[in-house]
Short mmCIF file of C-alpha atoms and ligand atoms in Angstrom, two decimals:
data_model
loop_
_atom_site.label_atom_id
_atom_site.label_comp_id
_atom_site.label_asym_id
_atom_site.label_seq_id
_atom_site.Cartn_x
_atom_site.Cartn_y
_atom_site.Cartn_z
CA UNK A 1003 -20.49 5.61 23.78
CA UNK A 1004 -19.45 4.23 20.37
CA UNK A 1005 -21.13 1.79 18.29
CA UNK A 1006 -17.85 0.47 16.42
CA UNK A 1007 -14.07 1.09 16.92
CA UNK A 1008 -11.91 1.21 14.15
CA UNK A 1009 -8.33 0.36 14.33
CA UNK A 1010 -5.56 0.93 11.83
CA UNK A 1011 -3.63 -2.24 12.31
CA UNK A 1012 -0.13 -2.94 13.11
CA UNK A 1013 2.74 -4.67 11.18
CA UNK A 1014 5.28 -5.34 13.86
CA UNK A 1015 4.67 -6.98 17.15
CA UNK A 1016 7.68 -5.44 18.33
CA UNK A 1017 7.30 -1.62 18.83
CA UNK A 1018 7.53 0.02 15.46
CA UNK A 1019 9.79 2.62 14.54
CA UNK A 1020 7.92 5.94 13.60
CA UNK A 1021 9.02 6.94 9.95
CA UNK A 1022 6.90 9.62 8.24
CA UNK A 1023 7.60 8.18 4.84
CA UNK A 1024 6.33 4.97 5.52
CA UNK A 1025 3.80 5.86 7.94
CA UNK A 1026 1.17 7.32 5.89
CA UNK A 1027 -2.82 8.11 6.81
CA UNK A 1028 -4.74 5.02 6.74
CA UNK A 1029 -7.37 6.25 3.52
CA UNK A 1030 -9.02 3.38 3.40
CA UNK A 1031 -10.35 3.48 6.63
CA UNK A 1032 -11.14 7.25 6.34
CA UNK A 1033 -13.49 6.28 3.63
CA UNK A 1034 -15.47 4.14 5.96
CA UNK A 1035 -15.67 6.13 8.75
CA UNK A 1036 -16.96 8.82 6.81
CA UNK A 1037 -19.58 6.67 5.25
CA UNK A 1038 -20.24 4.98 9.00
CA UNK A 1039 -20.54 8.96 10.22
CA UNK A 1040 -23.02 9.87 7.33
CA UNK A 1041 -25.02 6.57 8.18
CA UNK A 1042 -25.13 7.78 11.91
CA UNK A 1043 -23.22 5.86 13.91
CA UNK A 1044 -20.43 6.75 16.60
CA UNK A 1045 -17.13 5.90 15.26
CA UNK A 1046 -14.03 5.92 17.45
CA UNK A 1047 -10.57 5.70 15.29
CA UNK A 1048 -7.35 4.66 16.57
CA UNK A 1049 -3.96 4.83 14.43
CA UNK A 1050 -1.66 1.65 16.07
CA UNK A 1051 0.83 2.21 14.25
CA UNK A 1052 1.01 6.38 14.57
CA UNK A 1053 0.75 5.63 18.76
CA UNK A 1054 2.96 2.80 18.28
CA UNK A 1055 0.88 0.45 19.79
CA UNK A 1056 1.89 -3.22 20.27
CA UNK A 1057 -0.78 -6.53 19.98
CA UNK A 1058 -0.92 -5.88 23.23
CA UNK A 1059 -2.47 -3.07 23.73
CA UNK A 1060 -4.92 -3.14 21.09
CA UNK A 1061 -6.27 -6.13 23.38
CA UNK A 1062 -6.11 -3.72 25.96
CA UNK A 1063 -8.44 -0.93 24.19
CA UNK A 1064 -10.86 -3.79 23.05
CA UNK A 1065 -11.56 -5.09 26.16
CA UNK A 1066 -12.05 -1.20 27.55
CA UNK A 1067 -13.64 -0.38 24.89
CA UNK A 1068 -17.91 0.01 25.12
CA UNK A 1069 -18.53 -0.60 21.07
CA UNK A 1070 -20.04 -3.60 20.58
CA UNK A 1071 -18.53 -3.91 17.11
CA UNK A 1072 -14.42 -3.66 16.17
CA UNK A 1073 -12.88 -3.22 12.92
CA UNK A 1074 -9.57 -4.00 12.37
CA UNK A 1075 -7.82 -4.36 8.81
CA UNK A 1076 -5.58 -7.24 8.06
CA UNK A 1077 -3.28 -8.20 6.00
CA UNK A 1078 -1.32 -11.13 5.06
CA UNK A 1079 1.38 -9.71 6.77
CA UNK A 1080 0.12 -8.86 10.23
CA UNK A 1081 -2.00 -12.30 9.85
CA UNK A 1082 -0.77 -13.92 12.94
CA UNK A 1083 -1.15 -10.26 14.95
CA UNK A 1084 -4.59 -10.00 14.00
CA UNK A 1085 -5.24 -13.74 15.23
CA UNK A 1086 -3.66 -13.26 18.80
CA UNK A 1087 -6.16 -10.22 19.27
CA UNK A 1088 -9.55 -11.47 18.46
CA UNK A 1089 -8.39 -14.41 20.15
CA UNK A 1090 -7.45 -12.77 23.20
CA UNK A 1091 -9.75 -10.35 23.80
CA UNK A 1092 -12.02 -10.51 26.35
CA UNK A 1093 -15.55 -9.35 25.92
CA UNK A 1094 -17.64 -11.06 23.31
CA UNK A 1095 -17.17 -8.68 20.59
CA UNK A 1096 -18.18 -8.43 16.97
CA UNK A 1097 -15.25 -7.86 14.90
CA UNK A 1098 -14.96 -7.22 11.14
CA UNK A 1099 -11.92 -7.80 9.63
CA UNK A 1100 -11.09 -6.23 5.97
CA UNK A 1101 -8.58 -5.28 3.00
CA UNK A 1102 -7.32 -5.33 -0.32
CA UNK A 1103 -6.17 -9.22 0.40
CA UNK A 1104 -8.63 -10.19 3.16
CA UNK A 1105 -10.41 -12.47 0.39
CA UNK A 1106 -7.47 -14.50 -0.20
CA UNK A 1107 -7.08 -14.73 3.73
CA UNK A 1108 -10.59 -16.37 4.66
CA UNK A 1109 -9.06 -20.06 4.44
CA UNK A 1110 -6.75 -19.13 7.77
CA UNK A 1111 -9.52 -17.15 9.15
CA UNK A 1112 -12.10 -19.57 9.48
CA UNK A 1113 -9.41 -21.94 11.28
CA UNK A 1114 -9.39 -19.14 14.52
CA UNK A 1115 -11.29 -18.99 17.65
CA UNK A 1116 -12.43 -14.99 18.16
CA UNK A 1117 -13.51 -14.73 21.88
CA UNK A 1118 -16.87 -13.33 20.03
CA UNK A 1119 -17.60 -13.45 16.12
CA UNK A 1120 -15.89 -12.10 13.38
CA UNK A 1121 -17.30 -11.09 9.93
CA UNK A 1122 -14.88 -10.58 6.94
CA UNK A 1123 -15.86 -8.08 4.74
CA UNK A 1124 -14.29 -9.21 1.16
CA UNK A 1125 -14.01 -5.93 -1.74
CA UNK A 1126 -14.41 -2.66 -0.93
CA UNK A 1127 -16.11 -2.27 2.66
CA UNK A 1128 -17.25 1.14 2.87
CA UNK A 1129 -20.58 0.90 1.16
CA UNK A 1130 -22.43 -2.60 3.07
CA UNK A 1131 -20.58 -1.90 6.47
CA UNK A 1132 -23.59 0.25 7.32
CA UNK A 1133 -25.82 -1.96 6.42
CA UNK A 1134 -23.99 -4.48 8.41
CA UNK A 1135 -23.79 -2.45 11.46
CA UNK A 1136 -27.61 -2.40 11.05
CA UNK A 1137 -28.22 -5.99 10.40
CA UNK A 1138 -29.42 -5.53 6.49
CA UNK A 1139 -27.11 -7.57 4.90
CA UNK A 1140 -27.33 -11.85 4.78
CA UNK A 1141 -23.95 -13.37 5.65
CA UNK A 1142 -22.53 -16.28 4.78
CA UNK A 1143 -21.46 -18.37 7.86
CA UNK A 1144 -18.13 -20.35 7.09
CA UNK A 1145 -17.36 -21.74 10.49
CA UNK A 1146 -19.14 -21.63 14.04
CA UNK A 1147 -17.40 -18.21 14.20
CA UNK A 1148 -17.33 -17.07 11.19
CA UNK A 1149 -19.47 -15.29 9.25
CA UNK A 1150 -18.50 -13.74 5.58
CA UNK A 1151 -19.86 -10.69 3.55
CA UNK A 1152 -18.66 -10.19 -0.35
CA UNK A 1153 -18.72 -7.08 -2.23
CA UNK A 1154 -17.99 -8.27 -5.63
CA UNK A 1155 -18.47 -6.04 -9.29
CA UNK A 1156 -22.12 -6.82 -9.10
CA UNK A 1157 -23.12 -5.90 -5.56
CA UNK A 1158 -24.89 -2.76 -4.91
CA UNK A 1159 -22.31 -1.80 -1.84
CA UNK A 1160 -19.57 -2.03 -5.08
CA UNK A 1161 -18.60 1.35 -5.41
CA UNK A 1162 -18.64 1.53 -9.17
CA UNK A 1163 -17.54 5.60 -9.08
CA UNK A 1164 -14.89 6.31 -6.48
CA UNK A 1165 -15.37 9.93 -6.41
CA UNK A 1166 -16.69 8.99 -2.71
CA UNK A 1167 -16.61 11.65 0.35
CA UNK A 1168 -13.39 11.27 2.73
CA UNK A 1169 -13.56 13.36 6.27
CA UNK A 1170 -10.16 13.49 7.66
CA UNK A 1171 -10.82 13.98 11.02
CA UNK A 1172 -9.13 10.54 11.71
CA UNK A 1173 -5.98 11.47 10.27
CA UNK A 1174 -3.49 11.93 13.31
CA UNK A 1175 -0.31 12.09 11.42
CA UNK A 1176 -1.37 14.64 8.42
CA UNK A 1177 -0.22 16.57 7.06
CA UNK A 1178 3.47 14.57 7.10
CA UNK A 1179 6.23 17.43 7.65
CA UNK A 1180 9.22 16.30 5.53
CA UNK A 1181 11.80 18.07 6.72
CA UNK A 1182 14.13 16.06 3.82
CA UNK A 1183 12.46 17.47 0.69
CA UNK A 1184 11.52 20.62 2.73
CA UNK A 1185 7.31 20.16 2.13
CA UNK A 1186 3.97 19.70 3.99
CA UNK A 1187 2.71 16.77 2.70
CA UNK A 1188 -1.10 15.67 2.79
CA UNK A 1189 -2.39 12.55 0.57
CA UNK A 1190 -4.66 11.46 -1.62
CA UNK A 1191 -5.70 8.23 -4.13
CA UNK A 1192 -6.90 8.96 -7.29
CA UNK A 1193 -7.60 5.24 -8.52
CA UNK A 1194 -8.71 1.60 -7.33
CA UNK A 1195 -7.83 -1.66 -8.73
CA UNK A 1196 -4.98 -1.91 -11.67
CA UNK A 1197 -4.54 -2.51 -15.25
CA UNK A 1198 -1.13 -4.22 -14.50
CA UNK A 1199 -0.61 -7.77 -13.58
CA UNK A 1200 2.11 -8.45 -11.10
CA UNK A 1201 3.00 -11.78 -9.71
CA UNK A 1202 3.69 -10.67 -6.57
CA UNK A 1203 0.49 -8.13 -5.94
CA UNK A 1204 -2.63 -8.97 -4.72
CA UNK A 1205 -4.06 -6.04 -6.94
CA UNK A 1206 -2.77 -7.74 -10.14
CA UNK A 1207 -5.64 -7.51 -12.64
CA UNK A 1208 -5.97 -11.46 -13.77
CA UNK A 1209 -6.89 -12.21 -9.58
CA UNK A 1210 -10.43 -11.23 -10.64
CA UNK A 1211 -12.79 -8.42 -11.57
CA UNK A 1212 -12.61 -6.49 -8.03
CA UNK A 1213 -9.41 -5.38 -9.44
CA UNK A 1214 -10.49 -3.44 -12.18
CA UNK A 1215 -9.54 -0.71 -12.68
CA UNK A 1216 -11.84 2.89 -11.55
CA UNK A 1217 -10.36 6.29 -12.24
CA UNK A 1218 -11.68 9.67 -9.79
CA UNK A 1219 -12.67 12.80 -11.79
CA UNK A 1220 -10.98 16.23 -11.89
CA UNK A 1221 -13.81 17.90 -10.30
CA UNK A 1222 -13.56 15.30 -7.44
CA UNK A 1223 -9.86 15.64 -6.73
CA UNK A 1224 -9.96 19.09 -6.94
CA UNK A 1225 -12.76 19.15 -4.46
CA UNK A 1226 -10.35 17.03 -2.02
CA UNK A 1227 -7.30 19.47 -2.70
CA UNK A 1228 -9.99 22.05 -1.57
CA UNK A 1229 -10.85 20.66 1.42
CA UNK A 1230 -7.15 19.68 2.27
CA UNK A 1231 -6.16 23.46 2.09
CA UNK A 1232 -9.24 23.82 3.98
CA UNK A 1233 -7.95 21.83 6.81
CA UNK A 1234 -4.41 21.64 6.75
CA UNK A 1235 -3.56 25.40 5.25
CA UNK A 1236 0.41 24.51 5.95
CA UNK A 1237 0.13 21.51 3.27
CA UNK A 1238 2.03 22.63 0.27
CA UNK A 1239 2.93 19.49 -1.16
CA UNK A 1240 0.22 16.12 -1.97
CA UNK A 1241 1.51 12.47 -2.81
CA UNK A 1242 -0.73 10.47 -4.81
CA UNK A 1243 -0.35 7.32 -3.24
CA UNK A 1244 -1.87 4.73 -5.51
CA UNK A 1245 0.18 3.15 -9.04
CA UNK A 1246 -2.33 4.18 -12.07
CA UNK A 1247 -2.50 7.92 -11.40
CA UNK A 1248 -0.41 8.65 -14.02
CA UNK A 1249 -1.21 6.29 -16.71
CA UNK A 1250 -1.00 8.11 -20.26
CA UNK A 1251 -0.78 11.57 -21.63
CA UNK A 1252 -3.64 12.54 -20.86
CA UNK A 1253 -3.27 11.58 -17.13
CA UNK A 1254 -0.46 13.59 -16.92
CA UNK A 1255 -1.99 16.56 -18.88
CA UNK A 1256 -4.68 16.71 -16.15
CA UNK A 1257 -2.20 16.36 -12.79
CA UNK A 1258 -0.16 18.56 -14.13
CA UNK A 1259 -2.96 21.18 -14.83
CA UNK A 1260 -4.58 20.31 -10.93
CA UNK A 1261 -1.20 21.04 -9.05
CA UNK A 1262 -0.53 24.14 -11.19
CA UNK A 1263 -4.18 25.44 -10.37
CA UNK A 1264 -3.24 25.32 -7.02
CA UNK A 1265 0.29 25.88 -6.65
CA UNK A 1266 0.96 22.86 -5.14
CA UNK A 1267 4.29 20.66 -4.93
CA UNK A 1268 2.89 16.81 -5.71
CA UNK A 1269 4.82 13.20 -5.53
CA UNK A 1270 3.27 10.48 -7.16
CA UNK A 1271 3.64 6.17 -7.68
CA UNK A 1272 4.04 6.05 -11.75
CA UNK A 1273 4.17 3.37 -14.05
CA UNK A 1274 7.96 2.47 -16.57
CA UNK A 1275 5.26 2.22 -19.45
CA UNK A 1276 3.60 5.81 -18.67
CA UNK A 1277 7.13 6.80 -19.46
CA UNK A 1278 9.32 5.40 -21.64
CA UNK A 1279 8.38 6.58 -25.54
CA UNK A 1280 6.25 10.25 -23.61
CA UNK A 1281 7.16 12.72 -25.79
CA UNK A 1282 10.07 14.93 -23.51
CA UNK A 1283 7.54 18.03 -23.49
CA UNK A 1284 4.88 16.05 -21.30
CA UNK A 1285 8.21 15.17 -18.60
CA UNK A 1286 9.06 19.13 -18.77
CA UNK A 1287 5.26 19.94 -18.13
CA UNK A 1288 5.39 17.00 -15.27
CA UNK A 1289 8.60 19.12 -13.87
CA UNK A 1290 7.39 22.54 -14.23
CA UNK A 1291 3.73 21.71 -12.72
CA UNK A 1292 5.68 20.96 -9.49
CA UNK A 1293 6.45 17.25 -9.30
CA UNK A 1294 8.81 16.30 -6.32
CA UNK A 1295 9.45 12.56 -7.20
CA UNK A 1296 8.02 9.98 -8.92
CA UNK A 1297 7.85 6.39 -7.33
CA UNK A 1298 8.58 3.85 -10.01
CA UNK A 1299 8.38 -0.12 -9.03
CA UNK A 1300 11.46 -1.77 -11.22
CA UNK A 1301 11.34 -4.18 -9.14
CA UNK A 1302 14.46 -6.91 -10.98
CA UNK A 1303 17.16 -5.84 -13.58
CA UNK A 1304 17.27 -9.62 -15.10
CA UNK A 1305 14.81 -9.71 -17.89
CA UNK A 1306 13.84 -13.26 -16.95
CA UNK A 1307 12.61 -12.40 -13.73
CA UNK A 1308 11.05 -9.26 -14.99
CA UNK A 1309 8.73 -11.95 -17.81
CA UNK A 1310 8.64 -14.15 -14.76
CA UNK A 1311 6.87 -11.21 -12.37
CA UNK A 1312 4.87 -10.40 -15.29
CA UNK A 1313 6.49 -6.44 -15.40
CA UNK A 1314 5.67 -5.43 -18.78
CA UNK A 1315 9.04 -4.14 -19.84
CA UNK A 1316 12.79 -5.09 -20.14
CA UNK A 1317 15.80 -4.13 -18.17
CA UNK A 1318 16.73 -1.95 -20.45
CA UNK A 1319 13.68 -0.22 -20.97
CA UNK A 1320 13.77 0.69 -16.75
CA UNK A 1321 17.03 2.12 -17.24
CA UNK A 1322 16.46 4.29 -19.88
CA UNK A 1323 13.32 5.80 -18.54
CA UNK A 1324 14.26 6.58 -15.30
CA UNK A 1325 17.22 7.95 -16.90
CA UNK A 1326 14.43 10.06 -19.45
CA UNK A 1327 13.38 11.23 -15.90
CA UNK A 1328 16.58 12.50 -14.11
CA UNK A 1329 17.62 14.19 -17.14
CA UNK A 1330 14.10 16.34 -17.50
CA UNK A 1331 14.81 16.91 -14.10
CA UNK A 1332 12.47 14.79 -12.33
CA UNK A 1333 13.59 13.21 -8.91
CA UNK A 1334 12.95 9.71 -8.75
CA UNK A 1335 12.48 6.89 -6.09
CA UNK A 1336 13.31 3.30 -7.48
CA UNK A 1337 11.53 0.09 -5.32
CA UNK A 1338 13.34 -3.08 -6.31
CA UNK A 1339 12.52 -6.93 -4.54
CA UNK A 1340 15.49 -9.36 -4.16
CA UNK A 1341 14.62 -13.03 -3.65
CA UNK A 1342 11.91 -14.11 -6.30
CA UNK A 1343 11.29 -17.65 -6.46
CA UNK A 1344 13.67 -19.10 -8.35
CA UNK A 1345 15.76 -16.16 -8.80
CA UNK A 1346 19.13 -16.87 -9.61
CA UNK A 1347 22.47 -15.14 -7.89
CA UNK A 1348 23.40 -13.80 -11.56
CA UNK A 1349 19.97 -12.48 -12.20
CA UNK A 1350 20.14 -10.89 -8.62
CA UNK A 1351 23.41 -9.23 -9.58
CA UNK A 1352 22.10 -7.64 -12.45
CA UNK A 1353 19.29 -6.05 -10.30
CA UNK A 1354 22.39 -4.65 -7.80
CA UNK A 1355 23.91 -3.57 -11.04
CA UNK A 1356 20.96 -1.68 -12.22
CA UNK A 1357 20.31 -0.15 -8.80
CA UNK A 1358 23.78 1.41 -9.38
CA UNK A 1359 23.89 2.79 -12.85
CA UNK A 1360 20.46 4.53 -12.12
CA UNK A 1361 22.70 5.89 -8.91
CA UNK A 1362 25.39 6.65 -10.59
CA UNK A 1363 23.61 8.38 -13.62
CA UNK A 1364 21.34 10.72 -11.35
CA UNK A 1365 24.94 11.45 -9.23
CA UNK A 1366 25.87 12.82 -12.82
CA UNK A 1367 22.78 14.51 -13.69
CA UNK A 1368 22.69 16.15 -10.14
CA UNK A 1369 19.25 14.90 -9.73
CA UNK A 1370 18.09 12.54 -6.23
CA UNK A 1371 17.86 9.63 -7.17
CA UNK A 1372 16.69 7.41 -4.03
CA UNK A 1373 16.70 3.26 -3.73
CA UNK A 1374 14.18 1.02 -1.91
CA UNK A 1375 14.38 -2.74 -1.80
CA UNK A 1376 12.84 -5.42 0.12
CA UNK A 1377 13.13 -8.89 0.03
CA UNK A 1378 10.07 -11.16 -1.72
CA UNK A 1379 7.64 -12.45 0.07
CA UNK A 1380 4.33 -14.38 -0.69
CA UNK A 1381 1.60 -12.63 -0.56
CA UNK A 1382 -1.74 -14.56 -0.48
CA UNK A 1383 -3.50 -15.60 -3.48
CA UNK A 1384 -0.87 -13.57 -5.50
CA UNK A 1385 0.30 -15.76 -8.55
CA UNK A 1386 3.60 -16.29 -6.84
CA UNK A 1387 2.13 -17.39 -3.78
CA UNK A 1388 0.12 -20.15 -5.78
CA UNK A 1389 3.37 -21.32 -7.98
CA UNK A 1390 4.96 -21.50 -4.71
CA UNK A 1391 2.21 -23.55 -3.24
CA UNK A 1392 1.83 -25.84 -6.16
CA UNK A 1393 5.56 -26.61 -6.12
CA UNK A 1394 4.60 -27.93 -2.13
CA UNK A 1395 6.88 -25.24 -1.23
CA UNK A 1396 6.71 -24.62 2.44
CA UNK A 1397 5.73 -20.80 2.74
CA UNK A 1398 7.03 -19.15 6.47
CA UNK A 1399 4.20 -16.88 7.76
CA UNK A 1400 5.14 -12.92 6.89
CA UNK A 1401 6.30 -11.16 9.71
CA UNK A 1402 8.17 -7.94 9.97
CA UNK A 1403 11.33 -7.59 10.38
CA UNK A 1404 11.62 -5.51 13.30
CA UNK A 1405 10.28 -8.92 15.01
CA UNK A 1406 13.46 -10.77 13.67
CA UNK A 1407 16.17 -8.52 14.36
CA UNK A 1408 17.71 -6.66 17.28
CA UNK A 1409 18.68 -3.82 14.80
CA UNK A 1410 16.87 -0.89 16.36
CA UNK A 1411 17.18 1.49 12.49
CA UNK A 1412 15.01 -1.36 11.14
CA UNK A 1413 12.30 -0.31 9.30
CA UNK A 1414 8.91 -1.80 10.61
CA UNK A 1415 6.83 -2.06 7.47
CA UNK A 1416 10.19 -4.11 6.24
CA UNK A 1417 8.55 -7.87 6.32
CA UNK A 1418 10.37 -10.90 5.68
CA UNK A 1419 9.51 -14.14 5.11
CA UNK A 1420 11.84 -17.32 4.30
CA UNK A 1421 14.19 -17.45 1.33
CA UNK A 1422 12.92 -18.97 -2.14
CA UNK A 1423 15.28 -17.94 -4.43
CA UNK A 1424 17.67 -20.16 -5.76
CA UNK A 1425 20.62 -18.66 -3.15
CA UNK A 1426 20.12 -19.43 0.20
CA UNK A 1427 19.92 -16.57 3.17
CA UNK A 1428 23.40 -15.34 3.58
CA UNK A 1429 23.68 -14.15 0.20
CA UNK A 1430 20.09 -12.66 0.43
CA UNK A 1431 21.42 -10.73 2.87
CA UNK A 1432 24.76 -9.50 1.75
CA UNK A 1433 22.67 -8.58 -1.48
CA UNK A 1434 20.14 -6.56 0.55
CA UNK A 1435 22.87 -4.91 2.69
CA UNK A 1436 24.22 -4.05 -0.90
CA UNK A 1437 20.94 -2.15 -1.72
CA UNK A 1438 20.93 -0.46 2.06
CA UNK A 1439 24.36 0.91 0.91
CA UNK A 1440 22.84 2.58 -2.35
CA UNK A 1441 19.83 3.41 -0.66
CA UNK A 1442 21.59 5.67 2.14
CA UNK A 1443 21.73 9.41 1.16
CA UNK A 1444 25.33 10.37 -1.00
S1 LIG B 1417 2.51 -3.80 -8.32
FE1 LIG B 1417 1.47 -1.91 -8.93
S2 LIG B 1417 1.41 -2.02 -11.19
FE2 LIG B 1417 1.77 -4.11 -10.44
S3 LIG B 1417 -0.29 -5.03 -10.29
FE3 LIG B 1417 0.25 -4.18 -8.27
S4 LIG B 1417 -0.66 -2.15 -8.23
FE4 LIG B 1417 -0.56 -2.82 -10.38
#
């Protein structure tokens, strides 16, 4: 008998493609169920997307399920997923629905007909969802349905320090064994919110104070490394998984002194303006502390979509510090997005043309160098999304793409939506077949 059942949510309604680089622990929901646990109440965890586990049969485990309460997180990409369940499943359930964009998302969800209730739980969940569970908190009904719960900066669920307590039972696909770089990889975030604005993120800092930015402690990570050796004593590797962990010197002073304390490989998401004037020592001490690869989100190569996105550097200024990188010997992994509003087919040449002098410049240095791109698509009450919808641009709902193609090496966490760049969808595609070129191994 469990009082709520927690499902990580899937993207595709097709059935997804298992990719351990994609497919990584759901976090988020480990810090609730650990603070659900703590509070006393039976929580029973299912991964969709690591059981590859269509709409279908999520439905399927509702209605068998015996907790009166299900929590499932949703996104603006599995939107129209999430509807079909709580509409179709069978017993009256209470469902809470939650994530980083769920407050943008309320609009739609107040429009839907759960076959019981739903509560949205807007901010960070894990502190009020006990309280919700036990009927403490006052909700704001938005529709017969409907009811909504808001954990905003000045809430006393807001969890102010992040240096919270994360049991990993849940996790069933850690730690990751990545047979390509030759670790055992478990995973951690060492930051909420961001101090970065993009256009196209629903964590971009101007889309209100529940983005601001909250930084973990040593002492607290090192606790977690602890316990991850603890539990997984094969892990020899962690990636960092959120953008601001490296975010100045003295960032990079203090990873580098955690993963040399305990001999541990690390990968980590990093910032172009972390990088570009460091000093060459501090990329040295980055290399010799045991850095795999460092994620870096260039995102365009044309400087006008770069000030359009609101990235706070040039072209140029990409290029030369991932180059800074491969030459101190870091590996790197560049993410790029094709199809901006408004972008232009020159603008989206120069991004191609970037993606291959950073190619060919690691192929020089000898250092992996490794591509990702996706094409642009509107995320919710992103700034993009809103220019878009000023403009009385039609937006096509965000689905992935393993739902629009027969192409069975299609990555499931791919999403498309329509085109709104000044080129129409042919040349969209030719450009991102361009990028699946550079992005397949030398
Ligand atoms: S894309 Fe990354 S750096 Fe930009 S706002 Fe989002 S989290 Fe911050």
């Amino acid at each position: 008998m469990s009082d709520i059942l927690l499902v990580n949510t899937p993207i595709a309604r097709t059935r997804p493609i298992a990719d351990p680089d994609e497919s990584v622990p759901p976090i988020g929901i480990g810090y609730i169920y650990t603070q659900l646990s703590r509070s006393g109440y039976q929580c029973q965890f299912v991964d969709a997307n690591v059981g590859s586990m269509l709409p279908q049969d999520i439905v399927r485990l509702i209605n068998e399920a015996d907790a009166e309460y299900v929590g499932l997180n949703v996104f603006s990409s599995n939107l129209t997923i999430i509807r079909h369940i709580v509409e179709s499943a069978e017993p009256r359930k209470k469902f809470l629905l939650g994530g980083p964009a769920v407050r943008f998302l309320v609009p739609e969800i107040k429009q839907w007909n759960p076959s019981g209730t739903i509560t949205v739980v807007v901010g960070e969940s894990e502190l009020i969802l006990p309280d919700i569970l036990g009927g403490r908190v006052p909700l704001e009904s938005v529709s017969p349905n409907v009811d909504v719960a808001v954990v905003s900066p000045d809430s006393r669920y807001y969890p102010s320090t992040i240096n919270l307590p994360l049991d990993r039972a849940i996790f069933v696909n850690e730690p990751i064994r990545r047979r390509d770089l030759g670790v055992v990889e478990s995973h951690i975030i060492a930051s909420r919110g961001c101090q970065y604005d993009c256009a196209f993120c629903t964590a971009a800092r101007s889309l209100g104070p529940e983005t601001r930015a909250r930084f973990r402690s040593y002492d607290s990570l090192a606790e977690e490394i602890e316990a991850i050796k603890a539990r997984y004593p094969d892990t020899n590797c962690i990636r960092v998984l959120d953008d601001l962990y490296l975010r100045n010197a003295n960032s990079i002073e203090l990873a580098a002194k955690l993963f040399r304390q305990y001999g541990l490989r690390w990968r980590s998401m990093a910032h172009i303006n972390t990088f570009h004037e460091l000093p060459a020592r501090w990329l040295g001490s980055i290399r010799d502390s045991g850095c795999r690869e460092l994620f870096v989100g260039v995102e365009s190569g044309n400087d006008e979509t770069l000030k359009h996105i609101r990235k706070p550097f040039l072209a140029a200024t990409a290029y030369s510090t991932v180059c800074r990188l491969i030459d101190a010997g870091i590996a790197v992994k560049c993410y790029f997005i094709l199809g901006f509003p408004g972008e232009t087919e020159s603008a989206a040449s120069d991004t191609i043309r970037l993606a291959h002098s950073l190619r060919d410049h690691a192929a020089i240095v000898g250092i992996p160098l490794r591509i990702s791109a996706f094409r642009f698509r509107p995320y919710h009450g992103t700034s993009l999304y809103e220019e878009l919808r000023s403009k009385g641009v039609a937006m096509t709902p965000i689905v992935s793409r393993a739902d629009t193609t027969d192409d069975p090496d299609c990555n499931p966490y791919d999403c498309v939506s329509g085109v709104y760049a000044q080129y129409g969808e042919e040349i969209l595609n030719s450009y991102m077949a361009e990028m699946e070129r550079l992005a397949a191994p030398p």
